[in-house]
Coordinates of C-alpha atoms and ligand atoms in Angstrom, one line a residue:
M244 CA 31.1 -3.6 -53.3
A245 CA 33.8 -4.9 -51.2
K246 CA 32.6 -7.2 -48.3
K247 CA 34.3 -8.0 -44.9
T248 CA 35.9 -11.3 -44.4
V249 CA 36.9 -13.3 -41.4
R250 CA 40.3 -11.3 -41.5
D251 CA 38.4 -8.2 -40.6
I252 CA 37.1 -9.2 -37.2
E253 CA 38.2 -10.3 -33.9
L254 CA 37.6 -14.1 -33.4
K255 CA 39.4 -14.7 -30.2
G256 CA 36.9 -16.2 -27.6
K257 CA 34.1 -15.7 -29.8
K258 CA 31.4 -18.0 -30.5
V259 CA 31.6 -18.0 -34.4
L260 CA 28.4 -19.2 -36.4
V261 CA 29.7 -20.6 -39.7
R262 CA 27.4 -21.3 -42.5
V263 CA 29.1 -24.0 -44.9
D264 CA 27.8 -25.8 -47.8
F265 CA 28.1 -29.3 -47.0
N266 CA 25.5 -30.6 -49.4
V267 CA 27.7 -33.3 -50.7
P268 CA 26.4 -36.3 -52.7
L269 CA 25.8 -39.6 -50.6
K270 CA 25.8 -43.0 -51.9
N271 CA 24.6 -45.9 -49.8
G272 CA 25.3 -43.4 -46.5
E273 CA 29.0 -42.8 -47.8
I274 CA 30.3 -39.5 -49.2
S275 CA 30.9 -39.9 -52.8
D276 CA 32.6 -36.4 -53.4
E277 CA 33.9 -34.7 -50.5
N278 CA 35.1 -31.6 -52.4
R279 CA 32.6 -29.3 -50.6
I280 CA 34.1 -30.1 -47.3
V281 CA 37.6 -29.8 -48.4
E282 CA 36.8 -26.3 -49.8
A283 CA 35.4 -25.2 -46.4
L284 CA 38.5 -26.2 -44.4
P285 CA 40.6 -22.9 -44.8
T286 CA 37.7 -21.0 -43.1
I287 CA 37.2 -23.5 -40.3
R288 CA 41.0 -23.8 -39.7
Y289 CA 41.5 -20.0 -39.6
I290 CA 38.8 -19.5 -36.8
Q291 CA 40.3 -22.3 -34.8
E292 CA 43.8 -20.8 -35.2
Q293 CA 42.5 -17.2 -34.1
G294 CA 41.0 -18.9 -31.0
G295 CA 37.3 -18.6 -32.1
R296 CA 34.8 -21.5 -31.3
A297 CA 33.3 -22.6 -34.6
I298 CA 29.8 -23.6 -34.6
V299 CA 29.3 -25.1 -38.1
F300 CA 26.1 -25.8 -39.9
S301 CA 24.6 -26.7 -43.3
H302 CA 21.8 -28.0 -45.3
L303 CA 22.0 -31.5 -46.9
G304 CA 19.6 -32.4 -49.7
R305 CA 15.8 -32.0 -49.4
V306 CA 13.9 -32.8 -46.3
K307 CA 10.1 -33.2 -47.1
D308 CA 8.8 -35.7 -44.3
E309 CA 10.1 -37.5 -41.4
S310 CA 11.4 -40.5 -43.4
D311 CA 14.0 -38.3 -45.2
K312 CA 15.8 -37.4 -41.9
E313 CA 18.0 -40.5 -41.6
K314 CA 19.4 -40.5 -45.0
S315 CA 20.1 -36.5 -44.9
S316 CA 21.7 -36.6 -41.3
L317 CA 25.0 -34.6 -41.4
S318 CA 26.5 -37.0 -38.8
V319 CA 28.7 -38.8 -41.6
V320 CA 29.7 -35.3 -42.7
A321 CA 30.8 -34.2 -39.2
K322 CA 32.9 -37.3 -38.9
R323 CA 34.7 -36.7 -42.1
L324 CA 35.2 -32.9 -41.2
S325 CA 36.8 -34.1 -37.9
E326 CA 39.2 -36.5 -39.8
L327 CA 40.2 -33.8 -42.5
L328 CA 40.7 -31.1 -39.6
K329 CA 42.4 -33.6 -37.6
T330 CA 40.5 -32.1 -34.6
P331 CA 37.4 -33.5 -32.7
V332 CA 34.2 -32.4 -34.0
T333 CA 31.3 -32.5 -31.6
F334 CA 28.1 -33.3 -33.4
I335 CA 24.9 -32.5 -32.0
P336 CA 22.0 -34.2 -33.8
E337 CA 19.5 -31.3 -33.2
T338 CA 18.8 -28.0 -34.8
R339 CA 17.9 -26.3 -31.6
G340 CA 17.2 -26.8 -28.0
K341 CA 18.9 -27.5 -24.7
A342 CA 21.5 -29.9 -25.9
L343 CA 22.7 -27.6 -28.6
E344 CA 22.9 -24.7 -26.1
E345 CA 24.6 -26.6 -23.4
A346 CA 27.0 -28.1 -25.8
I347 CA 27.9 -24.4 -27.1
K348 CA 28.4 -23.2 -23.6
A349 CA 30.8 -26.0 -22.9
M350 CA 33.0 -25.1 -25.8
S351 CA 36.6 -23.8 -25.5
D352 CA 38.7 -21.6 -27.8
G353 CA 39.5 -23.6 -31.0
D354 CA 36.8 -26.1 -30.5
V355 CA 34.7 -27.0 -33.4
L356 CA 30.9 -28.1 -33.1
M357 CA 28.5 -29.1 -35.8
F358 CA 24.7 -29.3 -35.5
E359 CA 22.2 -31.1 -37.6
N360 CA 20.9 -30.3 -41.2
T361 CA 19.3 -27.0 -41.3
R362 CA 16.6 -28.4 -43.5
F363 CA 15.3 -30.4 -40.6
E364 CA 13.6 -27.1 -39.7
D365 CA 11.6 -27.5 -43.1
L366 CA 9.5 -30.1 -41.5
N367 CA 8.2 -27.4 -39.4
G368 CA 6.6 -25.0 -42.0
K369 CA 9.7 -24.7 -44.1
K370 CA 11.2 -22.4 -41.6
E371 CA 14.7 -22.6 -42.9
S372 CA 14.0 -22.3 -46.5
K373 CA 11.3 -19.6 -46.1
N374 CA 13.5 -17.7 -43.7
D375 CA 11.3 -17.8 -41.0
P376 CA 12.2 -14.8 -38.7
E377 CA 11.9 -16.6 -35.4
L378 CA 14.3 -19.4 -36.7
G379 CA 16.8 -16.7 -37.8
R380 CA 16.7 -14.8 -34.6
Y381 CA 17.1 -18.2 -32.6
W382 CA 20.2 -19.4 -34.5
A383 CA 21.6 -15.8 -34.4
S384 CA 21.2 -16.0 -30.5
L385 CA 23.6 -19.0 -30.2
G386 CA 26.8 -17.0 -31.6
D387 CA 28.6 -13.6 -31.3
V388 CA 29.4 -13.3 -34.7
F389 CA 28.3 -14.8 -38.1
V390 CA 30.6 -16.1 -41.0
N391 CA 28.8 -17.0 -44.2
D392 CA 30.9 -19.5 -46.4
A393 CA 28.1 -21.0 -48.3
F394 CA 28.3 -19.8 -51.9
G395 CA 26.2 -22.6 -53.0
T396 CA 23.1 -21.3 -51.2
A397 CA 24.0 -17.6 -51.6
H398 CA 21.3 -17.3 -54.4
R399 CA 18.5 -18.1 -51.8
D400 CA 17.5 -16.2 -48.7
A401 CA 17.1 -18.7 -45.9
A402 CA 17.0 -18.4 -42.2
S403 CA 20.6 -20.0 -42.1
N404 CA 22.2 -17.1 -44.1
V405 CA 19.9 -13.9 -44.5
G406 CA 17.8 -14.7 -41.3
I407 CA 21.1 -14.9 -39.0
A408 CA 22.7 -12.1 -40.7
S409 CA 19.7 -9.7 -40.0
N410 CA 19.8 -10.6 -36.2
I411 CA 23.6 -10.4 -35.4
E412 CA 25.9 -7.6 -35.2
H413 CA 28.7 -8.6 -37.7
T414 CA 28.3 -10.8 -40.7
V415 CA 31.5 -11.5 -42.8
A416 CA 32.5 -13.7 -45.6
G417 CA 34.5 -17.1 -45.1
F418 CA 37.3 -17.6 -47.7
L419 CA 35.4 -19.4 -50.1
L420 CA 32.5 -17.0 -50.5
E421 CA 35.3 -14.2 -50.7
K422 CA 37.0 -16.4 -53.7
E423 CA 33.5 -16.7 -55.4
I424 CA 33.0 -12.8 -54.9
N425 CA 36.3 -11.9 -56.1
F426 CA 36.5 -14.1 -59.2
I427 CA 33.0 -14.0 -60.4
G428 CA 31.8 -10.6 -58.9
G429 CA 35.1 -8.9 -59.5
T430 CA 35.6 -10.3 -63.1
L431 CA 32.0 -9.2 -64.2
E432 CA 32.8 -5.5 -62.8
H433 CA 36.2 -5.0 -64.0
P434 CA 37.1 -7.6 -66.7
E435 CA 40.5 -7.4 -68.6
R436 CA 39.9 -7.3 -72.1
P437 CA 39.5 -8.8 -74.4
F438 CA 36.7 -10.6 -72.4
V439 CA 35.2 -14.0 -74.2
A440 CA 32.2 -15.4 -72.8
I441 CA 31.3 -19.1 -73.7
L442 CA 27.8 -20.3 -73.5
G443 CA 26.6 -23.6 -74.0
G444 CA 24.2 -26.3 -72.2
A445 CA 21.1 -27.6 -73.2
K446 CA 18.6 -24.8 -73.4
V447 CA 18.4 -21.2 -74.3
S448 CA 15.5 -20.9 -71.8
D449 CA 17.8 -21.7 -68.8
K450 CA 20.4 -19.2 -69.9
I451 CA 18.4 -16.2 -71.2
E452 CA 19.4 -13.9 -68.6
V453 CA 23.0 -15.1 -68.6
I454 CA 23.4 -14.2 -72.4
E455 CA 21.8 -10.9 -71.9
N456 CA 24.1 -9.9 -69.2
L457 CA 27.3 -11.2 -70.7
L458 CA 26.4 -9.6 -73.9
K459 CA 26.6 -6.3 -72.2
I460 CA 29.9 -6.9 -70.7
A461 CA 31.8 -9.4 -72.8
D462 CA 33.6 -8.5 -76.2
K463 CA 32.7 -11.7 -77.8
V464 CA 30.0 -14.4 -76.9
L465 CA 30.9 -17.9 -78.3
I466 CA 27.7 -20.1 -78.2
G467 CA 27.5 -24.0 -78.6
G468 CA 25.6 -26.8 -77.1
G469 CA 21.9 -27.5 -77.5
M470 CA 21.0 -23.8 -77.2
A471 CA 23.0 -23.1 -80.5
F472 CA 20.2 -24.7 -82.6
T473 CA 17.5 -22.3 -81.5
F474 CA 19.8 -19.5 -82.8
F475 CA 20.5 -21.5 -86.0
K476 CA 16.8 -21.8 -86.4
A477 CA 16.4 -17.9 -86.0
M478 CA 18.9 -17.4 -88.7
G479 CA 16.6 -19.5 -91.1
K480 CA 18.7 -22.7 -91.2
E481 CA 17.3 -26.0 -90.9
I482 CA 18.3 -27.9 -88.0
G483 CA 17.0 -31.5 -88.4
K484 CA 16.1 -33.1 -85.2
S485 CA 18.2 -30.9 -83.0
L486 CA 17.2 -29.5 -79.7
L487 CA 14.8 -26.6 -80.4
E488 CA 12.8 -24.3 -78.3
D489 CA 10.2 -23.0 -80.9
D490 CA 9.0 -20.3 -78.3
K491 CA 12.4 -18.9 -78.1
V492 CA 13.3 -18.4 -81.9
A493 CA 12.0 -14.8 -81.7
L494 CA 14.1 -14.1 -78.7
A495 CA 17.2 -15.7 -80.3
Q496 CA 16.6 -13.5 -83.3
S497 CA 16.2 -10.3 -81.4
L498 CA 19.6 -11.3 -79.4
L499 CA 21.3 -11.8 -82.7
E500 CA 20.2 -8.3 -83.9
R501 CA 20.9 -6.5 -80.7
A502 CA 24.4 -8.3 -80.4
G503 CA 25.7 -6.6 -83.5
G504 CA 28.0 -9.2 -84.4
K505 CA 29.4 -10.1 -80.8
I506 CA 27.8 -13.5 -81.0
E507 CA 29.7 -16.4 -82.8
L508 CA 28.1 -19.7 -83.3
G509 CA 30.6 -21.3 -85.6
E510 CA 30.3 -23.1 -89.0
D511 CA 29.9 -26.8 -88.2
V512 CA 28.5 -29.4 -85.8
L513 CA 28.9 -32.9 -85.3
T514 CA 25.6 -35.0 -85.6
G515 CA 24.0 -38.3 -85.0
K516 CA 20.8 -40.0 -86.1
A517 CA 19.9 -40.6 -82.5
F518 CA 20.6 -39.1 -79.0
S519 CA 23.0 -42.1 -78.0
S520 CA 26.5 -42.8 -77.3
D521 CA 26.8 -45.1 -80.2
T522 CA 25.1 -43.4 -82.9
E523 CA 27.3 -42.8 -86.1
V524 CA 28.9 -39.4 -86.1
N525 CA 28.9 -36.9 -89.0
V526 CA 30.6 -33.5 -89.4
R527 CA 27.8 -31.2 -90.9
S528 CA 28.1 -27.6 -92.1
I529 CA 25.5 -25.6 -90.2
D530 CA 23.8 -25.0 -93.7
Q531 CA 23.4 -28.7 -94.5
I532 CA 22.1 -30.5 -91.4
P533 CA 20.0 -33.4 -92.8
S534 CA 16.5 -33.7 -91.6
D535 CA 16.8 -37.0 -89.9
E536 CA 20.0 -36.0 -87.7
L537 CA 20.5 -34.0 -84.7
G538 CA 23.3 -31.8 -83.6
L539 CA 25.4 -33.0 -80.6
D540 CA 28.6 -31.3 -80.3
I541 CA 30.4 -28.3 -82.2
G542 CA 32.3 -29.4 -85.2
P543 CA 36.2 -29.0 -86.0
K544 CA 35.8 -25.7 -88.0
T545 CA 33.7 -24.2 -85.1
I546 CA 36.5 -25.5 -82.5
D547 CA 39.2 -23.5 -84.7
I548 CA 37.0 -20.4 -84.8
F549 CA 36.5 -20.5 -81.0
K550 CA 40.3 -21.3 -80.4
S551 CA 41.0 -18.1 -82.4
Y552 CA 39.1 -15.9 -80.0
I553 CA 40.0 -17.7 -76.9
K554 CA 43.8 -17.6 -77.8
N555 CA 43.8 -13.7 -77.3
A556 CA 41.5 -13.4 -74.3
K557 CA 42.5 -11.8 -71.0
T558 CA 39.4 -13.0 -69.4
V559 CA 37.2 -16.1 -70.2
V560 CA 33.9 -17.1 -68.5
W561 CA 32.4 -20.3 -69.4
N562 CA 28.9 -21.5 -68.7
G563 CA 27.3 -24.7 -70.4
P564 CA 29.1 -27.7 -72.2
L565 CA 29.5 -27.3 -75.8
G566 CA 28.0 -30.7 -76.6
V567 CA 26.8 -33.7 -75.0
F568 CA 30.0 -34.4 -73.3
E569 CA 28.4 -37.4 -71.3
F570 CA 28.9 -39.4 -74.5
D571 CA 32.5 -39.6 -75.6
A572 CA 31.9 -39.0 -79.3
F573 CA 30.4 -35.7 -78.4
A574 CA 32.8 -34.4 -75.7
E575 CA 35.6 -33.2 -77.9
G576 CA 34.2 -29.6 -78.4
T577 CA 34.3 -29.2 -74.8
K578 CA 37.6 -30.8 -74.3
Q579 CA 39.2 -28.8 -77.2
V580 CA 37.9 -25.5 -75.7
A581 CA 38.9 -26.5 -72.1
L582 CA 42.4 -27.2 -73.5
A583 CA 42.5 -23.9 -75.4
I584 CA 41.4 -21.9 -72.0
A585 CA 44.0 -23.9 -70.0
E586 CA 46.8 -22.6 -72.2
L587 CA 46.0 -19.2 -71.1
K588 CA 47.1 -19.6 -67.7
P589 CA 48.6 -17.7 -66.1
H590 CA 48.0 -14.6 -68.2
A591 CA 44.3 -14.6 -68.2
T592 CA 41.4 -15.0 -65.7
T593 CA 39.6 -18.0 -66.5
I594 CA 36.5 -19.0 -64.8
I595 CA 33.8 -21.8 -65.1
G596 CA 30.5 -21.4 -63.6
G597 CA 27.7 -24.0 -64.0
G598 CA 27.1 -27.3 -62.4
D599 CA 27.5 -29.6 -65.5
S600 CA 30.2 -27.5 -67.0
A601 CA 32.4 -27.7 -64.0
A602 CA 31.5 -31.6 -63.8
A603 CA 32.5 -31.6 -67.5
V604 CA 36.0 -30.2 -67.0
I605 CA 36.6 -32.3 -63.9
Q606 CA 35.6 -35.4 -65.8
L607 CA 38.0 -34.4 -68.4
G608 CA 40.7 -34.0 -65.9
L609 CA 41.3 -30.4 -66.8
S610 CA 40.3 -28.6 -63.7
Q611 CA 44.0 -27.5 -63.1
G612 CA 43.8 -25.3 -66.1
F613 CA 41.4 -22.7 -64.7
S614 CA 41.7 -19.8 -62.6
H615 CA 38.6 -20.5 -60.7
I616 CA 35.8 -23.4 -60.9
S617 CA 32.9 -22.0 -59.1
T618 CA 31.5 -24.4 -56.4
G619 CA 27.8 -23.4 -56.7
G620 CA 25.8 -24.4 -59.8
G621 CA 22.7 -22.4 -59.5
A622 CA 24.4 -19.5 -57.5
S623 CA 27.0 -19.1 -60.0
L624 CA 24.4 -19.0 -62.9
E625 CA 22.4 -16.3 -61.0
Y626 CA 25.7 -14.4 -60.2
L627 CA 26.4 -14.5 -64.0
E628 CA 23.0 -13.2 -64.6
G629 CA 24.1 -10.0 -62.7
K630 CA 21.7 -10.6 -60.0
I631 CA 22.4 -9.6 -56.4
L632 CA 22.7 -12.7 -54.5
P633 CA 20.8 -12.6 -50.9
G634 CA 23.7 -14.7 -49.3
I635 CA 26.5 -12.1 -50.4
Q636 CA 24.3 -9.0 -50.0
C637 CA 23.7 -10.0 -46.2
V638 CA 27.5 -9.7 -45.7
D639 CA 28.8 -6.6 -44.0
D640 CA 30.5 -3.9 -46.5
K641 CA 33.9 -3.0 -46.0
Ligands
LIG789 P1 25.3 -26.0 -66.7 O1 24.9 -26.9 -65.7 O2 26.9 -26.2 -66.7 O3 24.9 -24.6 -66.5 P2 23.4 -27.0 -68.5 O4 22.6 -27.7 -67.5 O5 22.9 -25.8 -69.1 O6 24.9 -26.6 -68.2 O7 23.6 -28.0 -69.4 C1 24.1 -29.3 -69.7 C2 23.7 -30.3 -70.6 O8 23.6 -29.9 -71.8 C3 24.6 -31.4 -70.5 O9 23.9 -32.6 -69.9 C4 24.7 -31.8 -71.9 O10 24.6 -33.1 -72.5 C5 23.7 -31.0 -72.7 N1 24.0 -30.5 -74.0 C6 25.0 -30.0 -74.6 N2 24.8 -30.0 -75.9 C7 23.8 -30.4 -76.3 C8 23.2 -30.7 -77.6 N3 23.8 -30.2 -78.7 N4 22.1 -31.3 -77.6 C9 21.4 -31.7 -76.5 N5 21.9 -31.4 -75.3 C10 23.1 -30.8 -74.9
LIG790 MG1 23.1 -28.0 -65.1

C-alpha cells in the first residue's frame, strides 16, 4: 500500500513533529558513527526549505533508571545535527513541559528544535515504549502534522510513533522511511525475477520466519553461515562441532522438503578446530567434516555455486553474513558474495537487511555496490519476515 510522504502535505508555517532514529553509538560521550544523523538530513532540510518548523525527536539507548540519563542525553546529537545542517538547533533538555511548549511557540518558519530522548519517559512507567495513550496525545498536541522518519523503530509501537499518529490529523513518511518502504516493501511485493535470497548469520531460530517468507517469494534461497549446519544435520550429515540447534533439525528438514529444491546450501565449508581468529583453516566437503572441527565460512565451491545464481539475478535480498566475518580467515565467503552482488549494479535491485550483514559489507568497504543497505537491523528483519510494521502502518495511505 502506497504511503503519503512529506511531499504530499502543506508544511509552510506548520509545527512539524519529526520522529527520527538518532540512536547513534556513543563512545566516551562522542558519536562514533553519525550515519543515522546524516540519513535524516534530507527530510529535515526539506521541511526547512518548505517553511515548516521542525520539532525533531528520537530515542537513544535504553533508559532504565535515573543514572542512565546523563549518558543517554541527546544534547551531543543536537549539537552535531546543527553542524551538519549548518543551522542553529535549539535543544530543550526535557520531554514535556513549559520550557518545551514555550520554545515551540517561539519558533519561526524554517527553525529546527530538538527535544530530549523520548525514552526518558520510560522512567515513568515505560510510557514511551509501551505507547502510553496520554503521552502520545501530549506529544501530538505540540504539533500540527507528524512526519515519521524512524525506520529503525518501525517494528515497535511506541508513543513517539504510533501514539502520535493516532492523535494527529496527518501522518506522513520522511524520505528515509519512504526509501525503506520502496526498497524492502516494494521488492517483496513485486520482485523482478530471478529473485535470489541469501540467508546467513548465526542461528536458524532467529531467521525461521524470514526463511519461510522468502521461500514463498524468491526463486532461489542460498543458505550459509552458522544456520546452514542445522540444515546439513537435517540432511543426515556429520557436522563436527559446528553450530547446531538440535531442536530445529526437524524444522530444517520440513523446510527442505517444502522448498522443493529452492534451497541451496553449497558443497563445501571452511573449518577450524576452534572458534578463533588464528585457528588453522581447512576446506572440507560437507560430507567430510571431521568430528573435532567446526564450520566457520562457506567454501570455494560453494562460493562458485552461489555466484552462478547471483550472476543472473534481477533481485537480490541478503540477510546474515555467510561466515564469521569478524575473523579475516572466515570473511572470504561474505566478501566474494558481496563482490558478486556488486557486479549486478545497476541492472538489478540489491538489498541488504540485517545489522551484522550491513556492518560486514561496510567493514569490507563494499557498501557502494548495493542498491540499498537498510538502516534498521531488527526492523528490516521483521519487514523481511513479511510482518506489518506498526511504524509504517500508522502512516496515512495515499
Ligand atoms: P544479521 O544481524 O545480519 O541479521 P545475525 O545476527 O543473524 O546477522 O548473524 C551474525 C553473526 O553470525 C555474525 O556475528 C557471524 O560471526 C555469525 N556467523 C556467521 N557464520 C557463522 C558460523 N559458521 N558459525 C558461527 N557463527 C557464524
Ligand atoms: Mg545481528
